[in-house]
XYZ file of C-alpha atoms in Angstrom:
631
model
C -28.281 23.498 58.704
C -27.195 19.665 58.028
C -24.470 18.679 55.960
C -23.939 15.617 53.783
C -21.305 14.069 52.211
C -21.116 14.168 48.040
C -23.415 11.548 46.652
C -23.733 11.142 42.800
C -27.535 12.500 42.691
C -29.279 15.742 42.145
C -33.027 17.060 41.385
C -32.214 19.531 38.665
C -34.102 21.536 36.319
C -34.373 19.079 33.188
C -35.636 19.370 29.712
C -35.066 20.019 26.026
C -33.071 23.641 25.133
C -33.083 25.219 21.793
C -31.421 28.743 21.818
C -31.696 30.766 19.067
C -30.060 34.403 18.530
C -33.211 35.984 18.770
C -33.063 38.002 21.879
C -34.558 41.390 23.541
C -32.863 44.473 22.638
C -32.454 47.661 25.099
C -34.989 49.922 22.906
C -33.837 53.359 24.802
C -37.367 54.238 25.528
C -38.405 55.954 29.277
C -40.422 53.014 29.943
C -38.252 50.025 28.870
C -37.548 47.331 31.073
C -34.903 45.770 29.872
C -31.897 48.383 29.255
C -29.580 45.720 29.767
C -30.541 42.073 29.220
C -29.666 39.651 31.751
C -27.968 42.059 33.924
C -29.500 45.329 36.320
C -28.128 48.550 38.019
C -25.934 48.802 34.777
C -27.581 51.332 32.519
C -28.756 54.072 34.893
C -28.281 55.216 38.640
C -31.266 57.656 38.804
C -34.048 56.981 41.176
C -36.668 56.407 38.523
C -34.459 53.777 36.636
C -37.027 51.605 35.738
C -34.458 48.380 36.423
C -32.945 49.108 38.829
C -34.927 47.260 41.578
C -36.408 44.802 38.966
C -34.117 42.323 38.260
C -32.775 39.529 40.688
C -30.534 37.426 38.407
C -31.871 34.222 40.669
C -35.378 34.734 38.933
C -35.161 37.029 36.359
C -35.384 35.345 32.922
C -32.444 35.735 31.122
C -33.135 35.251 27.046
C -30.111 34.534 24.331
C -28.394 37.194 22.597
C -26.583 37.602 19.340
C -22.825 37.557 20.622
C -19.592 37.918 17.961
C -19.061 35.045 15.538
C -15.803 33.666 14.991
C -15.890 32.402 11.252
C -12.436 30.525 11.197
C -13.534 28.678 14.021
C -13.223 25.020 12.528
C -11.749 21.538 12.904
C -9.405 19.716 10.088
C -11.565 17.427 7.618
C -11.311 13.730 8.756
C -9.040 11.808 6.178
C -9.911 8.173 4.744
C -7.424 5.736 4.088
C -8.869 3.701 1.369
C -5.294 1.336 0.661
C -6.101 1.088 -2.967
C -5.571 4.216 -5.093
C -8.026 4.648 -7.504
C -7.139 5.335 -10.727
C -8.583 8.716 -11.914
C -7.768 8.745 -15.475
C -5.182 6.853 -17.639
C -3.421 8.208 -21.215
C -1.468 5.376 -22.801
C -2.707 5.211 -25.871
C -1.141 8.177 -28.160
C -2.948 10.224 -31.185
C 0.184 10.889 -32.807
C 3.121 8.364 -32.876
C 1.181 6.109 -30.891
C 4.403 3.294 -30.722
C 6.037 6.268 -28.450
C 3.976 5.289 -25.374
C 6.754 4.697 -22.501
C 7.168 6.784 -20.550
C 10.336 6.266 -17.768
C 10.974 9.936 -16.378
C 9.604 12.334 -14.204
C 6.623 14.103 -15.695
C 6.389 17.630 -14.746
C 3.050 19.921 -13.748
C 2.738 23.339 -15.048
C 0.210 25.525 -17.255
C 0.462 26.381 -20.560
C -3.149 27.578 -21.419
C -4.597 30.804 -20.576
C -8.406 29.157 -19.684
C -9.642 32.374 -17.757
C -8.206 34.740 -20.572
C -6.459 37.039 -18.282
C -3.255 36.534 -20.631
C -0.909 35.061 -17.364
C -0.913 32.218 -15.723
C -2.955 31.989 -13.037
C -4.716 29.646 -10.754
C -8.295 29.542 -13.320
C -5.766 28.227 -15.557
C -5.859 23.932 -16.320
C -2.529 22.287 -15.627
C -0.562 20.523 -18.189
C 1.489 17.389 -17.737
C 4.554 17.683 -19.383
C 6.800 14.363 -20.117
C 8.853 12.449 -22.684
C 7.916 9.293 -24.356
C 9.792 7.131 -26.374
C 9.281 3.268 -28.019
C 9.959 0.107 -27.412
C 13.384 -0.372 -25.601
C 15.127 3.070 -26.342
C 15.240 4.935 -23.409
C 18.605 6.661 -24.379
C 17.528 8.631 -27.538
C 14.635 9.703 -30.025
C 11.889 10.617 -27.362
C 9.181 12.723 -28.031
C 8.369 15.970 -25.917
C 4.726 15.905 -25.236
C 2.187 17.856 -22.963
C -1.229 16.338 -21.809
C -4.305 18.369 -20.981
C -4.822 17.743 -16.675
C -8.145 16.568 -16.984
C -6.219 13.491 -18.819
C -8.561 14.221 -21.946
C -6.586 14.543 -24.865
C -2.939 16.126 -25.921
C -2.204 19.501 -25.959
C 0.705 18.981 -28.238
C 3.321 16.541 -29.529
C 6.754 17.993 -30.375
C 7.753 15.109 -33.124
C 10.589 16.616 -35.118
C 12.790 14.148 -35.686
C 15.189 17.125 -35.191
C 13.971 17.987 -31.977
C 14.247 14.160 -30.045
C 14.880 14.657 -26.732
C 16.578 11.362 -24.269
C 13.471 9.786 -23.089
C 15.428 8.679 -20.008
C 16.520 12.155 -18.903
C 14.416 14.706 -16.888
C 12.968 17.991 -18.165
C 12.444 21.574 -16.152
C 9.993 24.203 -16.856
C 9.843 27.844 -15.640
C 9.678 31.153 -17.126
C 13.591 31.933 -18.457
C 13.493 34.513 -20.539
C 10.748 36.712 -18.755
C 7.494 36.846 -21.242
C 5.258 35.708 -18.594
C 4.706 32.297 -19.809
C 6.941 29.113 -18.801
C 9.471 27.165 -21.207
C 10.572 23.852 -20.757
C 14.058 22.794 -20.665
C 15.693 19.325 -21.840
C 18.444 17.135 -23.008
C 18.600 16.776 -26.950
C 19.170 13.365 -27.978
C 22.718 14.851 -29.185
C 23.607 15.782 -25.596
C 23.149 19.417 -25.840
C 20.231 21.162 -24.227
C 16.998 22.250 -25.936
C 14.441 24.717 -24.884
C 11.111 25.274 -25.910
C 8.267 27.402 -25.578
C 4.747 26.579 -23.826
C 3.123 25.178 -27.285
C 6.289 22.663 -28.103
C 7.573 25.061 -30.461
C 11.621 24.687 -30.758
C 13.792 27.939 -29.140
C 17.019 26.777 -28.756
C 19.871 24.515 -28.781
C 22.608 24.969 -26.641
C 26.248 24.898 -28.448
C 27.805 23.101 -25.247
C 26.833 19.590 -24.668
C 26.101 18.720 -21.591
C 27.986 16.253 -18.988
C 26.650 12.716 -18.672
C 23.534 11.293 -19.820
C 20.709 11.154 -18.327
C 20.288 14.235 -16.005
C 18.161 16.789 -14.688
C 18.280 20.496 -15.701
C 17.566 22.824 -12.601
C 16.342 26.494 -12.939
C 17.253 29.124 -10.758
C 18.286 32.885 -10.976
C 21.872 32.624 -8.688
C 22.883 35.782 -8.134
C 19.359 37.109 -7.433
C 19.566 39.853 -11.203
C 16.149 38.683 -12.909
C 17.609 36.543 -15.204
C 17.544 32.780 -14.895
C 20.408 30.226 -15.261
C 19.863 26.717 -16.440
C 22.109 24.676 -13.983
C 22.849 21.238 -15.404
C 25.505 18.716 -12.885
C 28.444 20.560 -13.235
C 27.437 22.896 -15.654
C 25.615 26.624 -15.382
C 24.140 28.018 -18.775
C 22.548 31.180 -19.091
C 18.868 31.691 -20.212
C 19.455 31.477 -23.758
C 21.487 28.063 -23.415
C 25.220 29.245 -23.245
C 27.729 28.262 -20.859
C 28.627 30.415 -18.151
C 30.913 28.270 -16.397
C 31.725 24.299 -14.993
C 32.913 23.101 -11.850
C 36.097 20.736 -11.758
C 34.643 18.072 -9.296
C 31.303 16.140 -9.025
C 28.130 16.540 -11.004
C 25.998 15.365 -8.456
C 25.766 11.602 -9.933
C 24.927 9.109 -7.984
C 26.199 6.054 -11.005
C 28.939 5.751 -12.880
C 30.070 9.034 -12.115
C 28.604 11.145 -14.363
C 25.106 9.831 -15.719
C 21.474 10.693 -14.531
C 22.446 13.789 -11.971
C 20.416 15.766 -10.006
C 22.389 18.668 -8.745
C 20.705 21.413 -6.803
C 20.809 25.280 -6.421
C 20.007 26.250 -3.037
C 21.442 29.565 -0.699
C 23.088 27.118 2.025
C 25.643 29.395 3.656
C 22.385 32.072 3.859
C 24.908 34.318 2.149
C 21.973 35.912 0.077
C 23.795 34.003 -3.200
C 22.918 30.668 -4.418
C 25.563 27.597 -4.653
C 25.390 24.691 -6.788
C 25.122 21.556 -4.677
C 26.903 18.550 -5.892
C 28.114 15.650 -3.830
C 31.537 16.484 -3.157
C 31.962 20.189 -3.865
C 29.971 23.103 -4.001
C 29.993 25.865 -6.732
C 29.362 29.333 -7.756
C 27.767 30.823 -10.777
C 31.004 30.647 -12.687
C 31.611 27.015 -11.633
C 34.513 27.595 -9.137
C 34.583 25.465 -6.124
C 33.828 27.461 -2.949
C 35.178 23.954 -1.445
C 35.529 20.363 -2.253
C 35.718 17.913 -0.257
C 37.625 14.964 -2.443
C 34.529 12.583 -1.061
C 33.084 10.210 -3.807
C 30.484 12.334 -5.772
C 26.762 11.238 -4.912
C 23.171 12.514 -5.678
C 22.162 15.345 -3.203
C 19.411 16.696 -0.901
C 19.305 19.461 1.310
C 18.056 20.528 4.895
C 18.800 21.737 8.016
C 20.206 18.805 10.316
C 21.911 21.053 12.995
C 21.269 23.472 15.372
C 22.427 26.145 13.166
C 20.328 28.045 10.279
C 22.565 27.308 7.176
C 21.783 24.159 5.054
C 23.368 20.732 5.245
C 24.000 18.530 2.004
C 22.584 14.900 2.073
C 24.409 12.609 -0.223
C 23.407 9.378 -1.553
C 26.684 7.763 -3.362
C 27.378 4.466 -4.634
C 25.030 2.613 -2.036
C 26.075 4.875 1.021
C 24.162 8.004 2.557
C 26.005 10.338 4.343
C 25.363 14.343 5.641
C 28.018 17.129 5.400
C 27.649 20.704 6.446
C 27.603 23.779 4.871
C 31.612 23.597 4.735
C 31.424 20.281 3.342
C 32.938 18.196 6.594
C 30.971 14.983 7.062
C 28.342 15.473 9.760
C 27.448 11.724 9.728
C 28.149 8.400 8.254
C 28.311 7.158 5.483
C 26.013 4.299 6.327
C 25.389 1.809 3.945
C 21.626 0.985 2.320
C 20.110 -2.293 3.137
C 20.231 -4.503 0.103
C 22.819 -3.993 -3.250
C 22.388 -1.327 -5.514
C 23.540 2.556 -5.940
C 20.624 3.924 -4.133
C 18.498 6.910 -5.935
C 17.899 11.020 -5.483
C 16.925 11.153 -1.834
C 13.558 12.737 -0.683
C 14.256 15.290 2.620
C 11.592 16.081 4.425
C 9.597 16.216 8.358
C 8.637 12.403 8.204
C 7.921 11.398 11.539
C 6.833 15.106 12.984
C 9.799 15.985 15.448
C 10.862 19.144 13.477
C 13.633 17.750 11.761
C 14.109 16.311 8.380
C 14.548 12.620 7.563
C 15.463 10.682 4.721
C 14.102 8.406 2.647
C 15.989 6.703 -0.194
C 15.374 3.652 -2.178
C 17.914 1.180 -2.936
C 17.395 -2.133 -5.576
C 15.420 -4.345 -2.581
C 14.828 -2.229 0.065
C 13.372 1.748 0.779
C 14.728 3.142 3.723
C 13.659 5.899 6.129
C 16.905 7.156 7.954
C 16.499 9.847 10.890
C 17.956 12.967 11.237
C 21.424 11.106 12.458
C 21.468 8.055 10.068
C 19.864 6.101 12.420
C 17.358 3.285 10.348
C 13.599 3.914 10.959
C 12.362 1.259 9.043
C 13.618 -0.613 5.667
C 10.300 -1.988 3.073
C 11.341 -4.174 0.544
C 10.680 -3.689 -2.889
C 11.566 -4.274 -6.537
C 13.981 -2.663 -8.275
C 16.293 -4.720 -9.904
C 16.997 -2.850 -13.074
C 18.516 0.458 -12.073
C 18.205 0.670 -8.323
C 18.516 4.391 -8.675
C 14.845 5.824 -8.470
C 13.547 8.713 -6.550
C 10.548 8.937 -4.580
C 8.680 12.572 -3.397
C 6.765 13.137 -0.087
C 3.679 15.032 0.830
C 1.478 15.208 4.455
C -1.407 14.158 2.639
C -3.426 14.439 5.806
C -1.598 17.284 7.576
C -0.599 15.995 10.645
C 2.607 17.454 10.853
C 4.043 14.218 9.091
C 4.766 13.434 5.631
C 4.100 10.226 4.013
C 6.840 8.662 1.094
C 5.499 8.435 -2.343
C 7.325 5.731 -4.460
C 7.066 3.579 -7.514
C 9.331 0.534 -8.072
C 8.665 -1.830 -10.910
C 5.249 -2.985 -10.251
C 3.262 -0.807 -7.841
C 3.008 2.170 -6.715
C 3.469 3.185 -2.637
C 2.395 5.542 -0.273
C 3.900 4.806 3.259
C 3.496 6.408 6.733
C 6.897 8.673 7.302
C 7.792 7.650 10.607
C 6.413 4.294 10.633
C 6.800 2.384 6.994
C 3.203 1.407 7.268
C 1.158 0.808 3.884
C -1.421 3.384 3.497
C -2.115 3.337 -0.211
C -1.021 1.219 -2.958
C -1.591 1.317 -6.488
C -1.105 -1.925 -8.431
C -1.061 -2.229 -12.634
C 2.062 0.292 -12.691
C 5.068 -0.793 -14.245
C 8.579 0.548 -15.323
C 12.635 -0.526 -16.463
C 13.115 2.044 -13.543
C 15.568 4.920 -13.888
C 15.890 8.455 -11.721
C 11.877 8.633 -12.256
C 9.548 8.981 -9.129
C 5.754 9.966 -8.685
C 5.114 13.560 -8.128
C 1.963 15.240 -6.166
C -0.181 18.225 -7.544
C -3.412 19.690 -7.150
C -3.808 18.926 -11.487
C -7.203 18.949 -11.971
C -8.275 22.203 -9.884
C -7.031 25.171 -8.306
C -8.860 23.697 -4.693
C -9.972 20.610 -3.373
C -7.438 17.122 -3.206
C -3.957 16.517 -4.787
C -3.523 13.767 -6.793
C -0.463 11.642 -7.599
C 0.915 11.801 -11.324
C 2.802 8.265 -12.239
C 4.795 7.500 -15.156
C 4.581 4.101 -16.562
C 6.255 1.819 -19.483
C 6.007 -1.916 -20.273
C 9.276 -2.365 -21.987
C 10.275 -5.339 -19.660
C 7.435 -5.972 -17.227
C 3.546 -6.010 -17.930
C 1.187 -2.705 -16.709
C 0.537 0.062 -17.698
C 1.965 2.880 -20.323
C 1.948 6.316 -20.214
C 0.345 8.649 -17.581
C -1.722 7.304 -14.701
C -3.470 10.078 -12.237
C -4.490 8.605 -8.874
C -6.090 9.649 -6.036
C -7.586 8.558 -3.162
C -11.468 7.525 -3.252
C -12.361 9.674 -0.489
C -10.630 12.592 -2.275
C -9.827 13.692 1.141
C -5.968 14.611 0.876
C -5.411 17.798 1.860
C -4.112 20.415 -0.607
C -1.338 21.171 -2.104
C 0.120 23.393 -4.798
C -0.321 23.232 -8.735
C 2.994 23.261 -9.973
C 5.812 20.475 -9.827
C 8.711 22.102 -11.929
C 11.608 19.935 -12.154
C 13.455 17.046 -10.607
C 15.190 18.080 -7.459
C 11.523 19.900 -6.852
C 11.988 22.645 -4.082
C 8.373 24.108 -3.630
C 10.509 27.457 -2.382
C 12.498 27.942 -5.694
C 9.243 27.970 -8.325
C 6.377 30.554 -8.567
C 2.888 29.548 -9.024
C 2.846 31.950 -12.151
C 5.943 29.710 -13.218
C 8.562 32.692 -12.825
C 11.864 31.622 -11.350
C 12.020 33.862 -7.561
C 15.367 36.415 -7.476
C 16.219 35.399 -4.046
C 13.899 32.637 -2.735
C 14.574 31.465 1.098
C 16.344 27.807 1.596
C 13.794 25.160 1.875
C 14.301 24.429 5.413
C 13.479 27.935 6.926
C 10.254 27.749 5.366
C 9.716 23.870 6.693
C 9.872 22.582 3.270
C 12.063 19.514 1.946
C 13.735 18.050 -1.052
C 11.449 16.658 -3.584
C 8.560 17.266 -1.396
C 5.659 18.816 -1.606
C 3.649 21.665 0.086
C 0.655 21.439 2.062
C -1.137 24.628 1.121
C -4.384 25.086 3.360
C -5.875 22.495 5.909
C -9.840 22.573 5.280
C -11.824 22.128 7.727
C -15.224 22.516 8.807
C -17.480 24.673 10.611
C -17.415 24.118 14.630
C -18.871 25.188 17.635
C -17.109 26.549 20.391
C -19.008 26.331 23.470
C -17.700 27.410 27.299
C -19.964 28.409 30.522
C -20.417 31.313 32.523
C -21.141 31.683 36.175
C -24.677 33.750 35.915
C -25.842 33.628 39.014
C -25.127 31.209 43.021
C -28.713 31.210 44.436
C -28.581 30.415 48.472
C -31.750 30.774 48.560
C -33.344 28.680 46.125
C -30.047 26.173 45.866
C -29.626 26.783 42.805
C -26.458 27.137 40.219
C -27.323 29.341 37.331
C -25.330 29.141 34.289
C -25.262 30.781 30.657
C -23.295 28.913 28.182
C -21.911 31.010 25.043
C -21.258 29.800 21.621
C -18.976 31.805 19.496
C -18.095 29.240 16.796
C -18.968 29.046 13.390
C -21.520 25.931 13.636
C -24.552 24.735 15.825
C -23.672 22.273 18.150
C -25.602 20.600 20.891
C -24.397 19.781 24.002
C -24.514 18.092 27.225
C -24.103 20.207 30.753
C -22.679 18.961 34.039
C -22.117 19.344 37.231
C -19.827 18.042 39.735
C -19.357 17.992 43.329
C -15.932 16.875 44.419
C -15.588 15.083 41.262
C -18.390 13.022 40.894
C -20.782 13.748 38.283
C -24.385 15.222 40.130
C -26.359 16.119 37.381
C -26.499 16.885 33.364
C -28.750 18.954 31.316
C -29.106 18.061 27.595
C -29.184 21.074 24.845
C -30.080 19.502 21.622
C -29.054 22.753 19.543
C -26.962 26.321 20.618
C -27.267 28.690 17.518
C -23.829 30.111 16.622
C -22.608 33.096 17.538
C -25.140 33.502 20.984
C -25.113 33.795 24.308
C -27.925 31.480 25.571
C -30.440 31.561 28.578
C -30.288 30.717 32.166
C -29.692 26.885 33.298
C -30.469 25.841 36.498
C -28.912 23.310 38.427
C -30.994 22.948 41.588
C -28.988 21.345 44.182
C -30.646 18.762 46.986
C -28.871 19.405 50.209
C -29.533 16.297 51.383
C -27.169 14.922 49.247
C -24.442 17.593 48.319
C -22.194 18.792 51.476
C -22.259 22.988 51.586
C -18.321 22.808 51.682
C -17.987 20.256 48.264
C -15.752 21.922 45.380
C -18.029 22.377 42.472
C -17.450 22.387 39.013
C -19.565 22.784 35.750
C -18.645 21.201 32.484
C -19.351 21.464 28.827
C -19.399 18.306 26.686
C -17.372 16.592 29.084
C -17.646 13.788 27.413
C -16.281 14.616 23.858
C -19.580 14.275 21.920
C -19.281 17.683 20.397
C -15.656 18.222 17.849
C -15.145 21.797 19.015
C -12.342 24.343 17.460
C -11.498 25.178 21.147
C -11.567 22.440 23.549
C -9.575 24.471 26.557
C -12.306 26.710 27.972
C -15.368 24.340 28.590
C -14.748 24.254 32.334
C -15.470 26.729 35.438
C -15.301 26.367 38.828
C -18.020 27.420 41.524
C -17.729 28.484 44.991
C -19.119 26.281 47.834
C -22.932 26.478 48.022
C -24.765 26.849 51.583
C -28.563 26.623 50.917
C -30.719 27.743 53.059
C-alpha cells in the first residue's frame, strides 16, 4: 500500500444531475425489494427478508425521495437604490377652493371608507390622506380640512365652512375617540380652540377651552388605560368630547418662543402601567399635576430607552440645544449645541446605525444632525432651512437591515439618508415649503402589501415647486413594508391601532424596538430558497470511493456545485444543474486516485462552497470524512 502526499487532482465520477422527488416507495408486498430505500437490514430480521443480503450501499443505487419541505425557507428581497425618488402621483391642483393649495403641515394616513363593505376598518380598506391647506401667505388662520383618496385620484371631501377654518400651520390627529368604530380627526380652530370631526368632514365639536400656543400638535391617547380617549394638547388634557380635564403649570413641550408649535407626548415611561405627559421640563398626569419638574428650559421631546434600565428617557430639543434626562427628569447628557443657528425641530428617535440603541436625528436651520446614543455627533448634512429652522423629519428601515434611514424635507428637496452614515440614498427634487414643524411621513397608502411610499407636503408661498401632496417612492418599489396608518405628529407606531382605535394600555415604544416619529417595518419579503447540506452515504475501501447524498429541504430548486477536499485543497467537484425541493437526492461518487491523495489526508465535502447558490441556511453545507485507505 503506497502513500502520497495531497495533490489538487482526482478522477471522479462526473456528469450532469437532475433529481427530482420521484422516488421508489416500500410497497409492503412479500416480494418487494426495496422495503427501505437506500438503506438494508432495517425493515425485517427474518431469514427470508428479501433485503437483507441485497443491498451494499457501495453499489446499490440509491434514487431521490420526497423529504419534508420547509416553506418559510427564504432570503430577504434585494433592495435598489435608485437616488431619485420618483414621483408616484401629485394633487396640487384643488376641485373646490382651488387658491387653498399650500399645504405646510404634516399630512396624516388613515381610512375613512369602508371599500370591502365589512362596515370597520380594515386592511381591504383604501387609505385617506388627511391635511390642511390654506392660500397664499396665511399659514396662521382660515385653512381648509381636506381628505384625499390614496390612490391620489380625486378628493374625498373638503370641509370649507368658513366656520369650521382650521390653522393651516398647526398639526391634526386622527383616531377613534368616542368608540363607533370609525376614526375622527382632531385640530386647532382658527379661534384657538380645538375642533373635531367625523370621518366624512362633518363638524362634531368645538372645545370651550382654547388651547395654549399656536401652532401645535394634538396627541391621542387613553391615560389611565378606562376605554375612553383623552385629547392631550402641550400642557393641556381634554377629554373625548373636547373638555378640559386638567393643565400642567410648566412646559408645553415647545421648542420656540415658549409656547407655539408643540409636540408633547403621552408615553408610560416609569412602566407604572399609567401614561405621563412628556413635556420638556416636567412631566404630567391626567389631571395636569407635575409628577416632577425639572426648572430646565422647556424643549420639544422624544422618547427611548438610552440606559441600561427598562423605563423611558426624555430627549429634548430646546432653543438650539439637545439634551437626554431620565425618567426622574435629571439630565443624563448634555445639552450639546446643534451645528449651525436656529431652534432645532421635533426630534426623530430611533435604531439608526443598528447597535440596539436609539439615536437622534434633528434638523437645525443649516445643518441635520445624527447624534448617538450619548450626544456624541455622527455626522452633520447641510441643508436649507432658513425660515423656521424648526422642522421634523421621520425614519423608517426601508431595506430592513436592522438600520433606519432619516426622512427629511427642507425647503427645496426632499432626503432620505443612511442612519449611521449621512450618506444620500434618495432625493427628491421639485419640493418646496416656508418650513414649519412639518416633516414627510411613510405608509404603505396605496395597498394593504407590497412597498411604502413617502407622503410630502408642499407649498410655494416663498420658493418655487410644488403644491399640495406629492407621493414618492422608489422605482424599484422595493422598500420593504410597513404599516398603513400614520396618526398624528409625535407618531408612535405602539400607541395607534390599525383599525384606528386608541390601545387602553399600549407598551412604551422602546420595549417593542420602535422610535419617535418612526415607522414600523412590518414583514421582510423574501423569496423562495434552497437549503442544501450533504450526508455521508457510504466510505467505499474497496472501490475508493466517497459516496454522498445531498438533501434539499428549502422552498426553491437550486443547483449546485459539490466538492471535495483533502487537507484543504480542493480535489474534485461535481456539478448538479437542478435539486427539486423538498428531496433527498441520489448517490454521488467521488472516486479517489491513490496515487495522488495520502490514506491519512483529512477530508472534507462541501456544498456551494463557493457562494453561487443564496441559500436560507448557509451553516450546514459542510461534513467531514474519515481518512480513506483504498485498497
Amino acid at each position: 500500500m503506497r502513500r502520497f502526499a495531497p495533490l489538487a487532482a482526482i478522477l471522479l465520477l462526473l456528469g450532469c444531475y437532475d433529481w427530482s422527488p420521484a422516488g421508489r416507495l416500500d410497497d409492503g408486498g412479500d416480494d418487494d425489494d426495496d422495503d427501505s430505500v437506500g438503506a438494508d437490514d432495517d425493515d425485517d430480521s427474518s431469514p427470508d427478508d428479501d433485503d437483507d443480503d441485497a443491498a451494499d450501499p457501495c453499489t446499490e443505487d440509491v434514487d431521490p425521495e420526497t423529504i419534508g419541505l420547509d416553506l418559510e425557507c427564504t432570503v430577504e428581497v434585494e433592495v435598489e437604490t435608485d437616488p431619485q425618488l420618483e414621483v408616484v402621483w401629485q394633487y396640487g391642483v384643488f376641485e373646490t377652493d382651488a387658491a387653498y393649495d399650500q399645504v405646510m403641515m404634516t399630512p396624516i394616513v388613515v381610512p375613512l371608507t369602508d371599500d370591502d363593505g365589512d362596515g370597520v376598518p380594515s386592511p381591504g380598506d383604501a387609505r385617506a390622506i388627511v391635511f390642511t391647506t390654506y392660500t397664499g401667505g396665511n399659514y396662521s388662520s382660515d385653512g381648509i380640512l381636506r381628505a384625499l383618496r390614496g390612490d391620489g385620484t380625486s378628493l374625498l371631501w373638503s370641509q370649507d365652512d368658513p366656520a369650521w377654518r382650521l390653522q393651516p400651520g398647526s398639526q391634526i390627529a386622527a383616531g377613534d375617540i368616542d368608540n363607533d368604530g370609525w376614526p375622527e380627526i382632531v385640530g386647532i380652530h382658527q379661534s384657538g380652540v380645538l375642533a373635531a370631526f367625523d370621518r366624512l368632514g362633518t363638524p362634531l365639536w368645538s372645545s370651550a377651552t382654547a388651547v395654549t400656543g399656536s401652532g401645535g400638535a394634538p396627541f391621542l391617547a387613553d391615560m389611565d388605560g378606562d376605554g375612553t380617549v383623552e385629547i392631550i394638547h402641550a400642557n393641556q388634557i381634554f377629554d373625548s368630547a373636547g373638555v378640559l380635564l386638567g393643565a400642567g403649570a410648566h412646559g408645553t413641550g415647545a421648542t420656540y418662543n415658549n409656547t407655539s408649535y408643540s409636540a408633547s407626548i403621552v408615553v408610560d415611561l416609569d412602566l407604572d402601567g399609567d401614561q405621563e405627559v412628556v413635556v420638556g421640563n416636567a412631566l404630567y398626569d391626567i389631571t395636569g399635576a407635575a409628577l416632577w419638574a425639572n426648572g430646565q428650559q422647556d424643549g420639544c421631546p422624544g422618547v427611548g430607552n438610552f440606559d441600561s434600565d427598562p423605563e423611558g428617557e426624555i430627549v429634548v430639543v430646546s432653543y438650539g440645544t439637545l439634551r437626554v434626562q431620565d425618567t426622574n427628569g435629571d439630565i443624563l447628557a448634555g445639552p450639546v449645541s446643534l451645528p449651525g443657528d436656529g431652534n432645532g425641530g421635533p426630534p426623530t428617535v430611533a435604531d439608526f446605525d443598528g447597535d440596539g440603541m436609539p439615536e437622534i436625528g434633528v434638523a437645525n436651520l443649516g445643518f441635520y444632525t445624527m447624534f448617538d446614543t450619548d450626544l456624541t455627533q455622527m455626522w452633520s448634512n447641510p441643508t436649507e432651512d432658513d425660515s423656521s429652522s424648526i422642522t421634523g423629519s421621520s425614519a423608517f428601515d426601508f431595506d430592513a437591515d436592522g438600520s433606519n434611514e432619516v426622512v427629511y424635507a427642507d425647503e427645496h428637496d426632499v432626503w432620505v439618508w443612511h442612519g449611521a452614515e449621512g450618506t444620500l440614498i434618495h432625493q427628491g427634487q421639485g419640493h418646496a415649503s416656508g418650513t414649519l414643524t412639518e416633516y414627510p411621513i411613510v405608509a404603505q397608502v396605496l395597498a394593504e402589501t407590497g412597498p411604502p411610499q413617502i407622503v410630502v407636503a408642499s407649498n410655494n408661498m416663498w420658493w418655487e415647486g410644488w403644491t399640495g401632496i406629492t407621493l414618492l417612492a422608489d422605482s424599484g418599489r422595493s422598500w420593504v413594508p410597513t404599516r398603513q396608518v400614520w396618526n398624528q405628529h409625535a407618531f408612535l407606531s405602539t400607541h395607534i391601532n390599525d383599525d384606528l382605535s386608541v390601545p387602553t394600555n399600549p407598551p412604551a415604544p422602546w420595549l417593542e424596538d420602535q422610535g419617535t416619529r418612526s415607522a414600523e417595518v412590518t414583514s421582510i419579503p423574501g423569496v423562495s430558497a434552497p437549503d442544501l447540506s450533504p450526508e455521508l452515504h457510504a466510505v467505499c475501501e474497496e472501490h475508493c470511493t466517497i459516496r454522498i447524498r445531498v438533501s434539499n429541504d428549502g422552498a426553491a430548486a437550486g443547483p449546485y456545485v459539490a466538492s471535495l477536499t483533502a487537507n484543504g485543497f480542493p480535489v474534485g467537484t461535481i456539478d448538479v444543474s437542478s435539486h427539486a425541493s423538498g428531496t433527498l437526492g441520489g448517490a454521488l461518487d467521488f472516486v479517489i486516485d491513490p496515487d495522488v491523495v495520502a490514506p491519512d489526508a483529512e477530508l472534507q465535502i462541501l456544498i456551494d462552497s463557493g457562494d453561487d447558490v443564496e441559500e436560507c441556511d448557509e451553516s450546514n453545507n459542510v461534513i467531514d470524512v474519515d481518512s480513506l485507505t483504498c485498497e
